[in-house]
PDB file of C-alpha atoms in Angstrom:
ATOM      1  CA  MET A 403      -3.848  -0.517  19.873  1.00 39.00           C
ATOM      2  CA  SER A 404      -5.057  -1.857  23.037  1.00 39.00           C
ATOM      3  CA  ASN A 405      -9.011  -2.328  23.425  1.00 39.00           C
ATOM      4  CA  GLU A 406      -8.749   0.294  26.084  1.00 38.00           C
ATOM      5  CA  HIS A 407      -7.814   3.075  23.671  1.00 40.00           C
ATOM      6  CA  ALA A 408     -10.010   1.583  20.929  1.00 42.00           C
ATOM      7  CA  PRO A 409     -11.778   4.651  19.447  1.00 45.00           C
ATOM      8  CA  THR A 410     -15.644   3.686  20.761  1.00 44.00           C
ATOM      9  CA  GLY A 411     -16.517   7.051  21.757  1.00 44.00           C
ATOM     10  CA  GLY A 412     -16.666   6.370  25.309  1.00 42.00           C
ATOM     11  CA  GLU A 413     -16.393   9.093  27.831  1.00 40.00           C
ATOM     12  CA  GLY A 414     -13.040  10.525  28.270  1.00 41.00           C
ATOM     13  CA  THR A 415     -11.837   9.493  24.752  1.00 42.00           C
ATOM     14  CA  ALA A 416     -10.508  11.383  21.761  1.00 43.00           C
ATOM     15  CA  THR A 417     -13.621  10.085  19.906  1.00 42.00           C
ATOM     16  CA  ASP A 418     -16.131  12.378  21.940  1.00 45.00           C
ATOM     17  CA  ALA A 419     -16.547  14.825  19.710  1.00 47.00           C
ATOM     18  CA  PRO A 420     -16.914  14.234  16.212  1.00 46.00           C
ATOM     19  CA  PRO A 421     -13.755  13.550  13.847  1.00 48.00           C
ATOM     20  CA  SER A 422     -12.375  16.620  13.064  1.00 47.00           C
ATOM     21  CA  VAL A 423      -9.554  17.690  10.538  1.00 47.00           C
ATOM     22  CA  SER A 424      -6.631  19.830  11.080  1.00 48.00           C
ATOM     23  CA  SER A 425      -8.778  22.921   9.379  1.00 47.00           C
ATOM     24  CA  GLY A 426     -11.409  22.499  12.184  1.00 51.00           C
ATOM     25  CA  ARG A 427     -14.485  21.246   9.782  1.00 57.00           C
ATOM     26  CA  SER A 428     -15.657  17.888  11.018  1.00 64.00           C
ATOM     27  CA  ILE A 429     -16.600  14.903   9.409  1.00 71.00           C
ATOM     28  CA  ASP A 430     -19.805  12.638   9.637  1.00 83.00           C
ATOM     29  CA  ILE A 431     -19.336   9.544  11.051  1.00 87.00           C
ATOM     30  CA  ASP A 432     -21.242   8.009   8.065  1.00 91.00           C
ATOM     31  CA  GLY A 433     -19.241   9.833   5.619  1.00 89.00           C
ATOM     32  CA  LEU A 434     -15.930   8.774   7.494  1.00 91.00           C
ATOM     33  CA  PHE A 435     -16.624   4.954   7.588  1.00 93.00           C
ATOM     34  CA  GLU A 436     -17.359   5.413   3.808  1.00 94.00           C
ATOM     35  CA  VAL A 437     -14.150   6.695   3.323  1.00 94.00           C
ATOM     36  CA  LEU A 438     -12.433   4.030   5.361  1.00 94.00           C
ATOM     37  CA  ALA A 439     -14.527   1.493   3.866  1.00 95.00           C
ATOM     38  CA  ASP A 440     -11.731   0.747   1.091  1.00 95.00           C
ATOM     39  CA  ARG A 441      -8.136  -0.640   1.975  1.00 93.00           C
ATOM     40  CA  HIS A 442      -6.498   1.842  -0.690  1.00 95.00           C
ATOM     41  CA  ARG A 443      -7.860   4.664   1.319  1.00 97.00           C
ATOM     42  CA  ARG A 444      -7.058   3.263   4.598  1.00 95.00           C
ATOM     43  CA  ARG A 445      -3.360   2.867   3.555  1.00 95.00           C
ATOM     44  CA  VAL A 446      -3.021   6.300   2.039  1.00 97.00           C
ATOM     45  CA  LEU A 447      -4.405   7.671   5.599  1.00 96.00           C
ATOM     46  CA  GLU A 448      -1.872   5.164   7.337  1.00 94.00           C
ATOM     47  CA  TYR A 449       1.000   6.426   5.054  1.00 96.00           C
ATOM     48  CA  LEU A 450       0.318  10.201   5.943  1.00 96.00           C
ATOM     49  CA  ASP A 451      -0.490   9.704   9.591  1.00 94.00           C
ATOM     50  CA  GLY A 452       3.105   8.280   9.854  1.00 93.00           C
ATOM     51  CA  THR A 453       5.028  11.019   8.384  1.00 94.00           C
ATOM     52  CA  ASP A 454       6.509  13.549  10.495  1.00 94.00           C
ATOM     53  CA  ASP A 455       5.076  16.404   8.541  1.00 96.00           C
ATOM     54  CA  GLY A 456       1.981  14.875   6.860  1.00 95.00           C
ATOM     55  CA  VAL A 457       2.798  15.202   3.491  1.00 97.00           C
ATOM     56  CA  ALA A 458       3.880  12.529   0.834  1.00 98.00           C
ATOM     57  CA  ALA A 459       4.781  12.610  -2.887  1.00 98.00           C
ATOM     58  CA  PHE A 460       2.370  10.901  -5.165  1.00 98.00           C
ATOM     59  CA  SER A 461       4.844   8.162  -6.139  1.00 97.00           C
ATOM     60  CA  GLU A 462       5.346   7.224  -2.500  1.00 97.00           C
ATOM     61  CA  LEU A 463       1.548   6.462  -1.778  1.00 97.00           C
ATOM     62  CA  VAL A 464       1.282   4.383  -4.600  1.00 96.00           C
ATOM     63  CA  GLU A 465       4.283   2.503  -3.744  1.00 94.00           C
ATOM     64  CA  HIS A 466       3.030   2.219   0.074  1.00 94.00           C
ATOM     65  CA  VAL A 467      -0.403   1.181  -1.116  1.00 94.00           C
ATOM     66  CA  ALA A 468       0.526  -1.485  -3.754  1.00 93.00           C
ATOM     67  CA  ASP A 469       3.277  -2.780  -1.771  1.00 91.00           C
ATOM     68  CA  SER A 470       0.786  -3.041   1.667  1.00 86.00           C
ATOM     69  CA  ASP A 471      -1.194  -5.129  -0.844  1.00 74.00           C
ATOM     70  CA  GLY A 472       1.144  -7.416  -2.214  1.00 73.00           C
ATOM     71  CA  ASP A 473       0.551  -6.133  -5.643  1.00 61.00           C
ATOM     72  CA  SER A 474       2.948  -7.125  -8.118  1.00 61.00           C
ATOM     73  CA  THR A 475       5.040  -4.320  -9.989  1.00 61.00           C
ATOM     74  CA  ASP A 476       2.393  -4.642 -12.937  1.00 62.00           C
ATOM     75  CA  ASP A 477      -0.527  -3.464 -10.663  1.00 84.00           C
ATOM     76  CA  HIS A 478       1.793  -0.543  -9.616  1.00 87.00           C
ATOM     77  CA  GLY A 479       0.170   1.248 -12.842  1.00 91.00           C
ATOM     78  CA  ARG A 480      -3.569   0.277 -11.890  1.00 93.00           C
ATOM     79  CA  VAL A 481      -2.927   1.337  -8.237  1.00 94.00           C
ATOM     80  CA  GLU A 482      -1.552   4.830  -9.625  1.00 95.00           C
ATOM     81  CA  VAL A 483      -4.541   5.339 -12.126  1.00 96.00           C
ATOM     82  CA  ASP A 484      -6.987   4.502  -9.042  1.00 96.00           C
ATOM     83  CA  LEU A 485      -5.239   6.729  -6.628  1.00 97.00           C
ATOM     84  CA  HIS A 486      -5.458   9.542  -8.990  1.00 97.00           C
ATOM     85  CA  HIS A 487      -8.762   9.126 -10.043  1.00 97.00           C
ATOM     86  CA  HIS A 488     -10.867   7.938  -7.395  1.00 97.00           C
ATOM     87  CA  HIS A 489      -9.146   7.460  -3.933  1.00 97.00           C
ATOM     88  CA  LEU A 490      -7.367  10.637  -3.304  1.00 98.00           C
ATOM     89  CA  PRO A 491     -10.174  13.059  -4.935  1.00 97.00           C
ATOM     90  CA  LYS A 492     -12.531  11.187  -2.335  1.00 96.00           C
ATOM     91  CA  LEU A 493     -10.036  11.588   0.458  1.00 97.00           C
ATOM     92  CA  ASP A 494     -10.045  15.236  -0.537  1.00 96.00           C
ATOM     93  CA  ASP A 495     -13.648  15.630  -0.988  1.00 94.00           C
ATOM     94  CA  ALA A 496     -14.284  14.636   2.514  1.00 93.00           C
ATOM     95  CA  ASN A 497     -10.983  17.101   3.874  1.00 93.00           C
ATOM     96  CA  LEU A 498      -8.683  14.301   5.038  1.00 96.00           C
ATOM     97  CA  VAL A 499      -6.137  15.011   2.761  1.00 97.00           C
ATOM     98  CA  GLU A 500      -5.168  17.958   0.052  1.00 97.00           C
ATOM     99  CA  TYR A 501      -4.524  16.638  -3.295  1.00 97.00           C
ATOM    100  CA  ASP A 502      -2.318  18.555  -5.598  1.00 97.00           C
ATOM    101  CA  ALA A 503      -2.335  16.599  -8.829  1.00 96.00           C
ATOM    102  CA  ARG A 504       0.012  19.412 -10.715  1.00 97.00           C
ATOM    103  CA  SER A 505       2.878  18.695  -7.747  1.00 98.00           C
ATOM    104  CA  GLU A 506       1.901  15.333  -7.190  1.00 97.00           C
ATOM    105  CA  THR A 507       1.896  16.017  -3.619  1.00 98.00           C
ATOM    106  CA  VAL A 508      -0.473  14.641  -0.880  1.00 98.00           C
ATOM    107  CA  ARG A 509      -1.046  16.936   2.600  1.00 98.00           C
ATOM    108  CA  TYR A 510      -2.761  14.835   5.639  1.00 96.00           C
ATOM    109  CA  ARG A 511      -5.454  17.110   6.971  1.00 94.00           C
ATOM    110  CA  ALA A 512      -6.987  14.497   9.035  1.00 91.00           C
ATOM    111  CA  GLY A 513      -7.070  14.703  13.021  1.00 84.00           C
ATOM    112  CA  THR A 514      -5.895  12.396  15.529  1.00 86.00           C
ATOM    113  CA  ALA A 515      -9.331  10.683  15.914  1.00 87.00           C
ATOM    114  CA  VAL A 516      -9.373   9.816  12.152  1.00 91.00           C
ATOM    115  CA  GLY A 517      -5.753   8.082  12.899  1.00 90.00           C
ATOM    116  CA  GLU A 518      -7.140   5.903  15.480  1.00 92.00           C
ATOM    117  CA  TRP A 519      -9.791   4.625  13.248  1.00 93.00           C
ATOM    118  CA  VAL A 520      -7.486   3.687  10.654  1.00 92.00           C
ATOM    119  CA  GLU A 521      -5.027   2.228  13.245  1.00 92.00           C
ATOM    120  CA  PHE A 522      -8.321   0.386  14.484  1.00 92.00           C
ATOM    121  CA  ALA A 523      -9.317  -1.023  11.031  1.00 91.00           C
ATOM    122  CA  ARG A 524      -5.401  -2.126  10.881  1.00 89.00           C
ATOM    123  CA  THR A 525      -5.225  -4.152  13.956  1.00 90.00           C
ATOM    124  CA  TYR A 526      -9.120  -5.454  12.995  1.00 88.00           C
ATOM    125  CA  GLU A 527      -7.330  -6.266   9.777  1.00 83.00           C
ATOM    126  CA  SER A 528      -4.087  -8.018  10.916  1.00 79.00           C
ATOM    127  CA  GLY A 529      -6.403 -10.089  13.467  1.00 76.00           C
ATOM    128  CA  ARG A 530      -8.684 -11.725  10.984  1.00 69.00           C
ATOM    129  CA  GLU A 531      -5.689 -12.696   8.876  1.00 65.00           C
ATOM    130  CA  ARG A 532      -4.270 -14.584  11.100  1.00 61.00           C
ATOM    131  CA  ARG A 533      -6.937 -16.738  11.456  1.00 59.00           C
TER     132      ARG A 533
END
């Protein structure tokens, strides 16, 4: 993502309006930053944003988050518990995903502005890791 496309909220960008979810509801910027403050939640949103239909099985998300962070197989259980009890409910409460624990399905509800912020954070993280 080049700087010219960074979500700065400048004139003519997709972030002129508050970030919205596909249901048409918006999330305030403080709430969005609170949600994006955790790398596991960013990894979940990144994965879902990259799917064709915006839907993923819970087990796929566990694998993606654990593998993205370089966690060992032993840590997959910890990631599973954290996602189920903490991160997915927080994303659901923010209306960014719909988490159905019974069917172990997660559906992406965030709009393009949220995806842009997730990508911006990922680019920033990558730049810091190279230092």
